[in-house]
CSV table of C-alpha atoms and ligand atoms in Angstrom, one decimal:
chain,number,residue,atom,x,y,z
R,1160,UNK,CA,-45.0,46.8,73.7
R,1161,UNK,CA,-43.7,43.4,74.9
R,1162,UNK,CA,-45.6,40.4,73.4
R,1163,UNK,CA,-46.3,38.9,76.9
R,1164,UNK,CA,-47.9,42.1,78.1
R,1165,UNK,CA,-50.3,42.0,75.2
R,1166,UNK,CA,-51.1,38.4,75.8
R,1167,UNK,CA,-51.9,39.1,79.4
R,1168,UNK,CA,-54.1,42.0,78.4
R,1169,UNK,CA,-56.2,40.0,76.0
R,1170,UNK,CA,-56.4,36.6,77.6
R,1171,UNK,CA,-59.5,37.6,79.5
R,1172,UNK,CA,-61.1,39.7,76.8
R,1173,UNK,CA,-63.7,37.7,74.8
R,1174,UNK,CA,-63.5,39.9,71.7
R,1175,UNK,CA,-59.8,40.5,71.5
R,1176,UNK,CA,-58.9,36.9,72.1
R,1177,UNK,CA,-60.8,34.1,70.4
R,1178,UNK,CA,-59.7,31.6,73.0
R,1179,UNK,CA,-61.3,33.7,75.7
R,1180,UNK,CA,-64.7,34.0,74.0
R,1181,UNK,CA,-66.3,31.0,75.6
R,1182,UNK,CA,-64.6,31.4,78.9
R,1183,UNK,CA,-65.0,35.1,79.9
R,1184,UNK,CA,-68.1,37.3,79.9
R,1185,UNK,CA,-68.6,41.0,79.1
R,1186,UNK,CA,-71.4,43.3,80.2
R,1187,UNK,CA,-72.4,46.3,78.0
R,1188,UNK,CA,-73.7,49.2,79.9
R,1189,UNK,CA,-76.1,51.3,77.9
R,1190,UNK,CA,-75.2,54.7,79.3
R,1191,UNK,CA,-74.5,56.6,76.0
R,1192,UNK,CA,-77.7,57.5,74.2
R,1193,UNK,CA,-76.6,60.4,71.9
R,1194,UNK,CA,-74.7,60.2,68.7
R,1195,UNK,CA,-72.8,62.9,66.7
R,1196,UNK,CA,-72.9,61.3,63.3
R,1197,UNK,CA,-75.4,59.6,61.1
R,1198,UNK,CA,-74.3,56.3,59.4
R,1199,UNK,CA,-76.5,55.2,56.6
R,1200,UNK,CA,-76.8,51.7,58.0
R,1201,UNK,CA,-78.1,52.9,61.3
R,1202,UNK,CA,-81.7,53.7,62.4
R,1203,UNK,CA,-81.3,55.8,65.5
R,1204,UNK,CA,-84.5,54.4,66.9
R,1205,UNK,CA,-82.3,51.4,67.8
R,1206,UNK,CA,-78.8,50.8,69.1
R,1207,UNK,CA,-75.6,51.9,67.5
R,1208,UNK,CA,-75.3,49.6,64.4
R,1209,UNK,CA,-71.5,49.7,64.6
R,1210,UNK,CA,-71.7,46.8,67.0
R,1211,UNK,CA,-75.4,46.0,67.2
R,1212,UNK,CA,-77.9,44.0,65.3
R,1213,UNK,CA,-80.4,46.6,64.0
R,1214,UNK,CA,-84.0,46.3,65.2
R,1215,UNK,CA,-83.2,46.0,68.9
R,1216,UNK,CA,-83.0,48.8,71.4
R,1217,UNK,CA,-81.7,49.1,74.9
R,1218,UNK,CA,-83.0,51.2,77.8
R,1219,UNK,CA,-80.6,53.9,78.9
R,1220,UNK,CA,-79.1,53.7,82.4
R,1221,UNK,CA,-77.5,56.4,84.5
R,1222,UNK,CA,-73.9,55.6,85.6
R,1223,UNK,CA,-75.1,54.8,89.1
R,1224,UNK,CA,-77.8,52.4,87.8
R,1225,UNK,CA,-75.1,50.8,85.6
R,1226,UNK,CA,-72.9,50.1,88.6
R,1227,UNK,CA,-75.9,48.7,90.4
R,1228,UNK,CA,-76.5,46.3,87.5
R,1229,UNK,CA,-72.9,45.2,87.5
R,1230,UNK,CA,-72.8,44.4,91.2
R,1231,UNK,CA,-76.1,42.4,90.9
R,1232,UNK,CA,-75.0,40.6,87.7
R,1233,UNK,CA,-71.5,39.8,89.0
R,1234,UNK,CA,-73.1,37.7,91.9
R,1235,UNK,CA,-74.6,35.4,89.3
R,1236,UNK,CA,-72.3,35.5,86.4
R,1237,UNK,CA,-68.9,33.8,86.7
R,1238,UNK,CA,-65.9,35.1,84.9
R,1239,UNK,CA,-67.3,38.6,84.2
R,1240,UNK,CA,-64.1,40.3,83.0
R,1241,UNK,CA,-65.0,43.1,80.7
R,1242,UNK,CA,-67.1,46.3,81.2
R,1243,UNK,CA,-68.0,47.7,77.8
R,1244,UNK,CA,-69.7,50.9,76.7
R,1245,UNK,CA,-71.1,50.5,73.2
R,1246,UNK,CA,-74.1,52.8,72.9
R,1247,UNK,CA,-76.9,52.8,72.3
R,1248,UNK,CA,-75.4,55.9,70.6
R,1249,UNK,CA,-71.7,56.7,70.7
R,1250,UNK,CA,-69.6,56.3,73.9
R,1251,UNK,CA,-67.6,59.5,73.2
R,1252,UNK,CA,-70.6,61.6,72.2
R,1253,UNK,CA,-71.6,61.1,75.8
R,1254,UNK,CA,-68.3,61.5,77.5
R,1255,UNK,CA,-69.6,62.6,80.9
R,1256,UNK,CA,-71.8,59.5,81.3
R,1257,UNK,CA,-69.2,57.1,79.8
R,1258,UNK,CA,-66.3,58.2,81.9
R,1259,UNK,CA,-68.4,58.6,85.1
R,1260,UNK,CA,-69.6,55.0,84.6
R,1261,UNK,CA,-66.0,53.7,84.2
R,1262,UNK,CA,-64.8,55.8,87.1
R,1263,UNK,CA,-67.5,54.2,89.3
R,1264,UNK,CA,-66.5,50.7,88.0
R,1265,UNK,CA,-62.9,51.4,88.8
R,1266,UNK,CA,-63.7,52.6,92.3
R,1267,UNK,CA,-65.8,49.4,92.8
R,1268,UNK,CA,-63.5,46.8,91.4
R,1269,UNK,CA,-60.2,47.6,89.7
R,1270,UNK,CA,-60.0,44.1,88.2
R,1271,UNK,CA,-62.5,44.7,85.4
R,1272,UNK,CA,-61.2,45.4,81.9
R,1273,UNK,CA,-62.8,48.7,80.7
R,1274,UNK,CA,-63.6,48.8,77.0
R,1275,UNK,CA,-65.3,51.4,74.8
R,1276,UNK,CA,-66.5,51.6,71.2
R,1277,UNK,CA,-66.8,54.8,69.3
R,1278,UNK,CA,-67.1,56.3,65.8
R,1279,UNK,CA,-63.9,58.2,66.6
R,1280,UNK,CA,-65.1,61.7,65.9
R,1281,UNK,CA,-64.5,62.9,69.5
R,1282,UNK,CA,-61.6,60.5,70.1
R,1283,UNK,CA,-58.7,62.9,70.0
R,1284,UNK,CA,-60.3,65.1,72.7
R,1285,UNK,CA,-60.5,62.3,75.3
R,1286,UNK,CA,-57.2,60.5,75.1
R,1287,UNK,CA,-56.1,61.8,78.6
R,1288,UNK,CA,-59.3,60.5,80.3
R,1289,UNK,CA,-59.0,57.2,78.5
R,1290,UNK,CA,-55.4,56.7,79.7
R,1291,UNK,CA,-56.2,58.1,83.2
R,1292,UNK,CA,-59.1,55.7,83.7
R,1293,UNK,CA,-57.0,52.8,82.4
R,1294,UNK,CA,-59.3,52.1,79.4
R,1295,UNK,CA,-57.1,49.5,77.8
R,1296,UNK,CA,-59.3,48.4,74.9
R,1297,UNK,CA,-60.9,50.9,72.4
R,1298,UNK,CA,-62.8,50.0,69.3
R,1299,UNK,CA,-63.1,52.6,66.5
R,1300,UNK,CA,-65.4,52.0,63.5
R,1301,UNK,CA,-63.8,52.9,60.2
R,1302,UNK,CA,-65.5,51.6,57.1
R,1303,UNK,CA,-63.5,53.8,54.6
R,1304,UNK,CA,-60.2,55.5,54.4
R,1305,UNK,CA,-61.2,57.5,51.3
R,1306,UNK,CA,-63.6,60.4,51.9
R,1307,UNK,CA,-65.1,59.9,48.4
R,1308,UNK,CA,-66.3,56.5,49.7
R,1309,UNK,CA,-66.9,57.7,53.2
R,1310,UNK,CA,-69.4,60.3,51.9
R,1311,UNK,CA,-71.6,57.4,50.7
R,1312,UNK,CA,-71.6,55.9,54.2
R,1313,UNK,CA,-72.3,58.9,56.4
R,1314,UNK,CA,-75.2,61.3,55.9
R,1315,UNK,CA,-73.8,64.0,58.3
R,1316,UNK,CA,-71.5,64.6,61.2
R,1317,UNK,CA,-72.0,67.2,64.0
R,1318,UNK,CA,-68.6,68.6,64.9
R,1319,UNK,CA,-67.8,71.6,67.1
R,1320,UNK,CA,-71.4,73.0,66.8
R,1321,UNK,CA,-71.5,72.7,63.0
R,1322,UNK,CA,-73.3,70.0,60.9
R,1323,UNK,CA,-71.2,68.8,57.9
R,1324,UNK,CA,-72.3,66.6,55.0
R,1325,UNK,CA,-70.8,65.0,51.9
R,1326,UNK,CA,-67.0,64.7,51.3
R,1327,UNK,CA,-66.3,67.4,53.9
R,1328,UNK,CA,-68.0,65.4,56.6
R,1329,UNK,CA,-66.3,62.2,55.7
R,1330,UNK,CA,-62.9,64.0,55.5
R,1331,UNK,CA,-63.2,65.5,59.0
R,1332,UNK,CA,-64.4,62.2,60.4
R,1333,UNK,CA,-61.5,60.3,58.9
R,1334,UNK,CA,-58.9,62.8,60.0
R,1335,UNK,CA,-60.2,62.7,63.6
R,1336,UNK,CA,-60.4,58.8,63.6
R,1337,UNK,CA,-56.8,58.4,62.3
R,1338,UNK,CA,-55.5,61.1,64.7
R,1339,UNK,CA,-57.2,59.5,67.6
R,1340,UNK,CA,-56.0,56.0,66.8
R,1341,UNK,CA,-52.4,57.1,66.5
R,1342,UNK,CA,-52.7,58.9,69.9
R,1343,UNK,CA,-54.1,55.8,71.5
R,1344,UNK,CA,-51.5,53.4,70.0
R,1345,UNK,CA,-48.7,55.8,71.1
R,1346,UNK,CA,-50.1,55.5,74.7
R,1347,UNK,CA,-50.2,51.7,74.5
R,1348,UNK,CA,-53.9,51.3,74.3
R,1349,UNK,CA,-55.1,48.2,72.3
R,1350,UNK,CA,-57.2,49.4,69.4
R,1351,UNK,CA,-59.6,47.3,67.5
R,1352,UNK,CA,-61.2,48.6,64.2
R,1353,UNK,CA,-64.7,47.5,63.2
R,1354,UNK,CA,-65.4,47.9,59.5
R,1355,UNK,CA,-68.9,47.5,58.2
R,1356,UNK,CA,-68.8,45.6,54.9
R,1357,UNK,CA,-71.2,47.2,52.5
R,1358,UNK,CA,-71.6,45.6,49.0
R,1359,UNK,CA,-71.1,48.0,46.1
R,1360,UNK,CA,-69.8,50.7,48.4
R,1361,UNK,CA,-66.7,49.5,50.3
R,1362,UNK,CA,-66.3,45.8,49.5
R,1363,UNK,CA,-63.4,46.5,47.1
R,1364,UNK,CA,-61.9,49.0,49.6
R,1365,UNK,CA,-61.8,47.0,52.8
R,1366,UNK,CA,-58.1,46.0,52.2
R,1367,UNK,CA,-57.2,49.7,51.9
R,1368,UNK,CA,-58.7,50.1,55.4
R,1369,UNK,CA,-56.6,47.2,56.6
R,1370,UNK,CA,-53.4,48.7,55.1
R,1371,UNK,CA,-54.0,52.0,56.8
R,1372,UNK,CA,-54.8,50.6,60.2
R,1373,UNK,CA,-51.9,48.2,60.1
R,1374,UNK,CA,-49.6,51.1,59.4
R,1375,UNK,CA,-51.0,52.8,62.5
R,1376,UNK,CA,-50.3,49.8,64.8
R,1377,UNK,CA,-53.9,48.7,65.3
R,1378,UNK,CA,-54.2,45.4,67.1
R,1379,UNK,CA,-57.2,43.6,65.5
R,1380,UNK,CA,-59.6,44.2,62.6
R,1381,UNK,CA,-63.2,43.1,62.7
R,1382,UNK,CA,-65.2,43.0,59.5
R,1383,UNK,CA,-68.9,43.3,60.3
R,1384,UNK,CA,-71.4,42.4,57.6
R,1385,UNK,CA,-73.9,45.1,56.8
R,1386,UNK,CA,-77.4,44.3,58.1
R,1387,UNK,CA,-79.9,45.8,55.7
R,1388,UNK,CA,-83.4,44.1,56.0
R,1389,UNK,CA,-86.2,46.4,54.9
R,1390,UNK,CA,-87.7,46.3,58.4
R,1391,UNK,CA,-84.6,48.0,59.9
R,1392,UNK,CA,-85.7,51.2,58.2
R,1393,UNK,CA,-82.1,52.4,57.5
R,1394,UNK,CA,-81.2,54.6,54.6
R,1395,UNK,CA,-79.3,51.7,53.0
R,1396,UNK,CA,-82.2,49.4,53.6
R,1397,UNK,CA,-84.6,51.8,51.9
R,1398,UNK,CA,-82.3,52.2,49.0
R,1399,UNK,CA,-82.0,48.4,48.6
R,1400,UNK,CA,-78.3,48.1,49.4
R,1401,UNK,CA,-77.9,44.3,49.9
R,1402,UNK,CA,-76.3,42.4,52.7
R,1403,UNK,CA,-73.0,40.8,51.8
R,1404,UNK,CA,-73.1,37.0,51.1
R,1405,UNK,CA,-70.8,34.5,52.9
R,1406,UNK,CA,-68.4,34.5,50.0
R,1407,UNK,CA,-67.9,38.3,50.1
R,1408,UNK,CA,-67.4,38.3,53.8
R,1409,UNK,CA,-64.8,35.4,53.6
R,1410,UNK,CA,-63.0,37.2,50.8
R,1411,UNK,CA,-62.8,40.5,52.8
R,1412,UNK,CA,-61.6,38.7,55.9
R,1413,UNK,CA,-59.0,36.7,54.0
R,1414,UNK,CA,-57.6,39.9,52.3
R,1415,UNK,CA,-57.5,41.7,55.6
R,1416,UNK,CA,-55.8,38.7,57.3
R,1417,UNK,CA,-53.0,38.8,54.7
R,1418,UNK,CA,-52.4,42.4,55.4
R,1419,UNK,CA,-52.9,42.3,59.2
R,1420,UNK,CA,-50.5,39.4,59.6
R,1421,UNK,CA,-52.8,36.4,59.9
R,1422,UNK,CA,-56.2,35.3,61.2
R,1423,UNK,CA,-55.3,36.1,64.8
R,1424,UNK,CA,-55.5,39.7,63.8
R,1425,UNK,CA,-58.9,39.5,62.1
R,1426,UNK,CA,-61.8,38.8,64.4
R,1427,UNK,CA,-64.2,36.1,63.2
R,1428,UNK,CA,-66.3,35.5,66.3
R,1429,UNK,CA,-68.1,38.9,66.6
R,1430,UNK,CA,-71.8,38.6,67.6
R,1431,UNK,CA,-72.8,42.2,66.7
R,1432,UNK,CA,-74.0,42.6,70.3
R,1433,UNK,CA,-76.6,44.9,71.5
R,1434,UNK,CA,-75.7,47.9,73.7
R,1435,UNK,CA,-77.0,46.1,76.8
R,1436,UNK,CA,-75.6,42.6,76.0
R,1437,UNK,CA,-74.4,40.5,79.0
R,1438,UNK,CA,-72.6,37.2,79.1
R,1439,UNK,CA,-70.2,35.1,77.1
R,1440,UNK,CA,-70.3,35.8,73.3
R,1441,UNK,CA,-73.1,33.7,71.9
R,1442,UNK,CA,-74.4,32.7,75.3
R,1443,UNK,CA,-76.4,35.6,76.6
R,1444,UNK,CA,-77.1,35.9,80.3
R,1445,UNK,CA,-80.8,36.4,81.1
R,1446,UNK,CA,-81.1,39.3,83.6
R,1447,UNK,CA,-84.4,37.8,84.7
R,1448,UNK,CA,-82.5,34.8,86.0
R,1449,UNK,CA,-81.0,36.7,89.0
R,1450,UNK,CA,-81.7,34.7,92.1
R,1451,UNK,CA,-84.2,35.8,94.8
R,1452,UNK,CA,-81.2,36.2,97.2
R,1453,UNK,CA,-79.6,38.7,94.8
R,1454,UNK,CA,-82.9,40.6,94.3
R,1455,UNK,CA,-83.5,40.7,98.1
R,1456,UNK,CA,-80.0,42.2,98.5
R,1457,UNK,CA,-80.7,45.1,96.1
R,1458,UNK,CA,-81.2,47.7,98.9
R,1459,UNK,CA,-77.7,47.0,100.2
R,1460,UNK,CA,-76.3,47.3,96.6
R,1461,UNK,CA,-78.0,50.6,96.2
R,1462,UNK,CA,-76.4,52.0,99.3
R,1463,UNK,CA,-73.0,50.6,98.3
R,1464,UNK,CA,-73.4,52.4,94.9
R,1465,UNK,CA,-74.4,55.7,96.7
R,1466,UNK,CA,-71.4,55.5,99.0
R,1467,UNK,CA,-69.0,54.9,96.0
R,1468,UNK,CA,-70.7,57.7,94.1
R,1469,UNK,CA,-70.5,60.2,97.0
R,1470,UNK,CA,-66.9,59.5,97.7
R,1471,UNK,CA,-66.0,60.1,94.0
R,1472,UNK,CA,-68.1,63.3,94.0
R,1473,UNK,CA,-66.3,64.7,97.0
R,1474,UNK,CA,-62.9,63.9,95.5
R,1475,UNK,CA,-64.0,65.8,92.4
R,1476,UNK,CA,-65.2,68.8,94.3
R,1477,UNK,CA,-61.9,69.0,96.2
R,1478,UNK,CA,-60.0,68.8,92.9
R,1479,UNK,CA,-62.0,71.2,90.9
R,1480,UNK,CA,-63.1,73.9,93.2
R,1481,UNK,CA,-61.1,76.7,94.7
R,1482,UNK,CA,-61.5,77.8,98.3
R,1483,UNK,CA,-63.1,81.1,97.2
R,1484,UNK,CA,-65.7,79.2,95.1
R,1485,UNK,CA,-66.8,77.2,98.2
R,1486,UNK,CA,-68.1,80.4,99.8
R,1487,UNK,CA,-70.3,81.4,96.8
R,1488,UNK,CA,-73.4,79.8,95.4
R,1489,UNK,CA,-75.4,80.2,92.2
R,1490,UNK,CA,-78.6,78.6,91.0
R,1491,UNK,CA,-78.3,76.6,87.7
R,1492,UNK,CA,-81.4,75.4,86.0
R,1493,UNK,CA,-81.0,72.3,83.8
R,1494,UNK,CA,-83.7,71.8,81.2
R,1495,UNK,CA,-84.7,68.1,80.6
R,1496,UNK,CA,-87.3,66.0,79.0
R,1497,UNK,CA,-86.2,62.5,80.1
R,1498,UNK,CA,-85.5,63.7,83.6
R,1499,UNK,CA,-82.0,62.4,83.9
R,1500,UNK,CA,-80.1,64.2,81.2
R,1501,UNK,CA,-80.0,67.7,79.7
R,1502,UNK,CA,-81.6,66.5,76.5
R,1503,UNK,CA,-83.9,69.3,75.4
R,1504,UNK,CA,-83.6,72.4,73.3
R,1505,UNK,CA,-84.3,75.8,74.9
R,1506,UNK,CA,-87.4,76.3,72.7
R,1507,UNK,CA,-88.9,73.0,73.9
R,1508,UNK,CA,-87.8,73.2,77.5
R,1509,UNK,CA,-90.7,72.8,80.0
R,1510,UNK,CA,-89.1,71.1,83.0
R,1511,UNK,CA,-86.1,72.5,84.8
R,1512,UNK,CA,-84.1,70.9,87.6
R,1513,UNK,CA,-82.8,73.8,89.7
R,1514,UNK,CA,-79.4,73.1,91.4
R,1515,UNK,CA,-77.5,75.1,94.0
R,1516,UNK,CA,-73.9,75.0,92.8
R,1517,UNK,CA,-71.1,76.0,95.0
R,1518,UNK,CA,-67.5,74.8,95.5
R,1519,UNK,CA,-68.9,72.1,97.6
R,1520,UNK,CA,-70.9,70.5,94.8
R,1521,UNK,CA,-74.2,70.6,93.0
R,1522,UNK,CA,-77.3,69.9,95.0
R,1523,UNK,CA,-80.8,69.7,93.7
R,1524,UNK,CA,-83.0,72.4,95.2
R,1525,UNK,CA,-86.3,71.8,93.3
R,1526,UNK,CA,-88.0,70.9,90.1
R,1527,UNK,CA,-89.9,73.7,88.3
R,1528,UNK,CA,-92.2,73.2,85.4
R,1529,UNK,CA,-93.9,75.4,82.8
R,1530,UNK,CA,-97.4,74.2,82.2
R,1531,UNK,CA,-98.6,75.1,78.7
R,1532,UNK,CA,-102.2,74.2,77.6
R,1533,UNK,CA,-102.5,72.3,74.4
R,1534,UNK,CA,-103.7,75.4,72.7
R,1535,UNK,CA,-100.4,77.0,73.6
R,1536,UNK,CA,-98.3,74.1,72.3
R,1537,UNK,CA,-97.0,76.3,69.5
R,1538,UNK,CA,-96.3,79.2,71.8
R,1539,UNK,CA,-94.0,81.9,70.2
R,1540,UNK,CA,-90.4,82.3,71.4
R,1541,UNK,CA,-91.1,85.7,72.9
R,1542,UNK,CA,-93.8,84.3,75.1
R,1543,UNK,CA,-91.7,81.3,76.0
R,1544,UNK,CA,-88.8,83.5,76.9
R,1545,UNK,CA,-91.0,85.6,79.2
R,1546,UNK,CA,-92.3,82.5,80.9
R,1547,UNK,CA,-88.8,81.0,81.4
R,1548,UNK,CA,-87.5,84.3,82.8
R,1549,UNK,CA,-90.4,84.4,85.3
R,1550,UNK,CA,-90.0,80.8,86.4
R,1551,UNK,CA,-86.2,81.1,86.7
R,1552,UNK,CA,-85.8,84.7,87.8
R,1553,UNK,CA,-83.3,83.7,90.6
R,1554,UNK,CA,-81.1,81.5,88.3
R,1555,UNK,CA,-77.8,82.6,86.8
R,1556,UNK,CA,-77.6,80.0,84.1
R,1557,UNK,CA,-80.0,77.8,82.1
R,1558,UNK,CA,-78.5,74.6,80.6
R,1559,UNK,CA,-80.1,73.0,77.6
R,1560,UNK,CA,-78.9,70.9,74.6
R,1561,UNK,CA,-79.4,73.6,71.8
R,1562,UNK,CA,-80.5,77.2,71.7
R,1563,UNK,CA,-81.0,79.7,69.0
R,1564,UNK,CA,-79.0,82.9,68.7
R,1565,UNK,CA,-81.9,85.2,69.4
R,1566,UNK,CA,-82.9,83.3,72.6
R,1567,UNK,CA,-79.3,83.4,73.9
R,1568,UNK,CA,-79.0,87.1,73.2
R,1569,UNK,CA,-82.3,88.1,74.7
R,1570,UNK,CA,-81.8,86.0,77.9
R,1571,UNK,CA,-78.3,87.4,78.3
R,1572,UNK,CA,-79.8,91.0,78.0
R,1573,UNK,CA,-82.0,90.0,80.9
R,1574,UNK,CA,-79.1,88.7,83.0
R,1575,UNK,CA,-79.4,84.9,82.4
R,1576,UNK,CA,-76.8,82.9,80.5
R,1577,UNK,CA,-77.9,80.1,78.3
R,1578,UNK,CA,-75.2,77.4,78.3
R,1579,UNK,CA,-75.3,74.4,75.9
R,1580,UNK,CA,-71.9,73.0,76.9
R,1581,UNK,CA,-73.7,70.9,79.5
R,1582,UNK,CA,-76.0,69.5,76.8
R,1583,UNK,CA,-76.5,65.7,76.9
R,1584,UNK,CA,-74.8,65.4,80.3
R,1585,UNK,CA,-76.5,63.9,83.3
R,1586,UNK,CA,-78.4,66.6,85.2
R,1587,UNK,CA,-76.1,66.9,88.1
R,1588,UNK,CA,-73.0,66.7,85.9
R,1589,UNK,CA,-74.4,69.4,83.7
R,1590,UNK,CA,-75.2,71.7,86.6
R,1591,UNK,CA,-71.8,71.1,88.2
R,1592,UNK,CA,-69.6,71.5,85.1
R,1593,UNK,CA,-71.4,74.7,83.9
R,1594,UNK,CA,-71.9,76.1,87.4
R,1595,UNK,CA,-68.4,75.7,88.7
R,1596,UNK,CA,-67.0,77.3,85.5
R,1597,UNK,CA,-69.2,80.3,86.0
R,1598,UNK,CA,-68.3,80.6,89.7
R,1599,UNK,CA,-64.6,80.3,89.0
R,1600,UNK,CA,-64.9,82.8,86.1
R,1601,UNK,CA,-66.7,85.3,88.3
R,1602,UNK,CA,-64.1,84.9,91.1
R,1603,UNK,CA,-61.2,85.4,88.7
R,1604,UNK,CA,-62.9,88.6,87.3
R,1605,UNK,CA,-63.2,90.0,90.8
R,1606,UNK,CA,-59.6,89.2,91.8
R,1607,UNK,CA,-58.1,90.3,88.5
Y,1322,CLF,FE1,-68.2,45.2,73.9
Y,1322,CLF,FE2,-67.0,45.8,71.7
Y,1322,CLF,FE3,-65.6,45.9,74.0
Y,1322,CLF,FE4,-66.3,43.5,73.0
Y,1322,CLF,S1,-68.3,43.8,71.9
Y,1322,CLF,S2,-67.3,47.2,73.4
Y,1322,CLF,S3,-64.9,45.0,72.1
Y,1322,CLF,S4,-66.6,44.2,75.1
Y,1322,CLF,FE5,-67.2,42.0,70.7
Y,1322,CLF,FE6,-69.8,42.3,70.6
Y,1322,CLF,FE7,-68.4,42.0,68.4
Y,1322,CLF,FE8,-68.2,44.2,69.7
Y,1322,CLF,S5,-68.6,40.5,70.0
Y,1322,CLF,S6,-70.0,43.5,68.8
Y,1322,CLF,S7,-66.5,43.1,68.9
Y,1323,SF4,FE1,-75.7,54.8,64.6
Y,1323,SF4,FE2,-73.4,54.1,65.9
Y,1323,SF4,FE3,-73.3,55.3,63.4
Y,1323,SF4,FE4,-74.1,56.7,65.6
Y,1323,SF4,S1,-72.0,55.8,65.2
Y,1323,SF4,S2,-75.1,56.7,63.6
Y,1323,SF4,S3,-75.2,55.2,66.8
Y,1323,SF4,S4,-74.1,53.3,63.9
């Protein structure tokens, strides 16, 4: 890539370019709540610690709420240049919400720089969407390039439906991270690596991380000191793993700068932002400071968001549905606890959003609820299955986050499919992605 091109691409990014940090602002949109790994320096009650200070948490927004926030904030915050998704879980463990948010942002204003941060486990699966959406800056957190060290940093990973631990988990994670980074660099995406500096675990290994990422063509390395106060409640904090002192941080940064080609390639101004941070680095914007005029204008903003969202939805319907599927309709029930995402296991599902899905899109028909008395709180699976079947007798598919084999088998025997591929997606997305697949499958069976 030509040097000037890179210069142009970073000069408005406050993290990638130190001269931009006090001139340009970023907004983090907390649309990604789930995570697919467990880092020992993270307490999942709070935001992703790969970029955040532990002990603070962000409320989750839907993609539409996120766009609303951007439009409101933009009116009061000069030089807003970057839209970042950094949790509160992992951006790519919530691909549907992350990409829908950035799709909406692009449709609203193509001038923003889209930026995401990820642990990298799902990275290789999403390169095409990253490139298609013009996500030009991607951060991957890699704190070890040796699985023997990695196993001390991660408790588990959840990959392709299986939970792995120990060296095996660290090995899979590392392979996926390195593969994803290479694919991004080959596509011309600027990659930043965050490494958490953990005394006694990887402080003597950080230069090895720098060597590996330099080899892969990574743009910048960011050494983040471990935060490990007892009140953070992380595994490392409980085990008494200390925070690095200034000397250790300086030494690690110096060693990495030598390898990466100087201090321009080693970030020194990171603020370990929360997943809903707004403003210039170190100069947080107070969302409560929005002017009365902006607040009064919020109804107009809402309708602007709805119109952008509708026009994207109709484009997607036209792209993804066949003519035959437009004439058929099935009911898809999405189980939810938080009422915006398919976030609940089959066993614990009580509330179902029932969508009519046809080639024209997914439309909410009604919300159905199972009402269990307290005395029935521990209702047996067989009783729960019977109740779900009665409640959803007209539905073809039930979407939930996780389901046991016996529930899947028994429901299938009674003619209802349980589908977990829509797990952790926004309700409408979950209904649409699962429903249109079923419709297209049934049409191809008939025409085969
Ligand atoms: Fe956010 Fe991260 Fe993009 Fe920056 S933060 S997703 S690259 S826009 Fe920046 Fe914050 Fe440090 Fe992250 S100061 S925690 S490095
Ligand atoms: Fe926590 Fe982020 Fe690690 Fe997930 S990737 S466990 S959210 S620090």
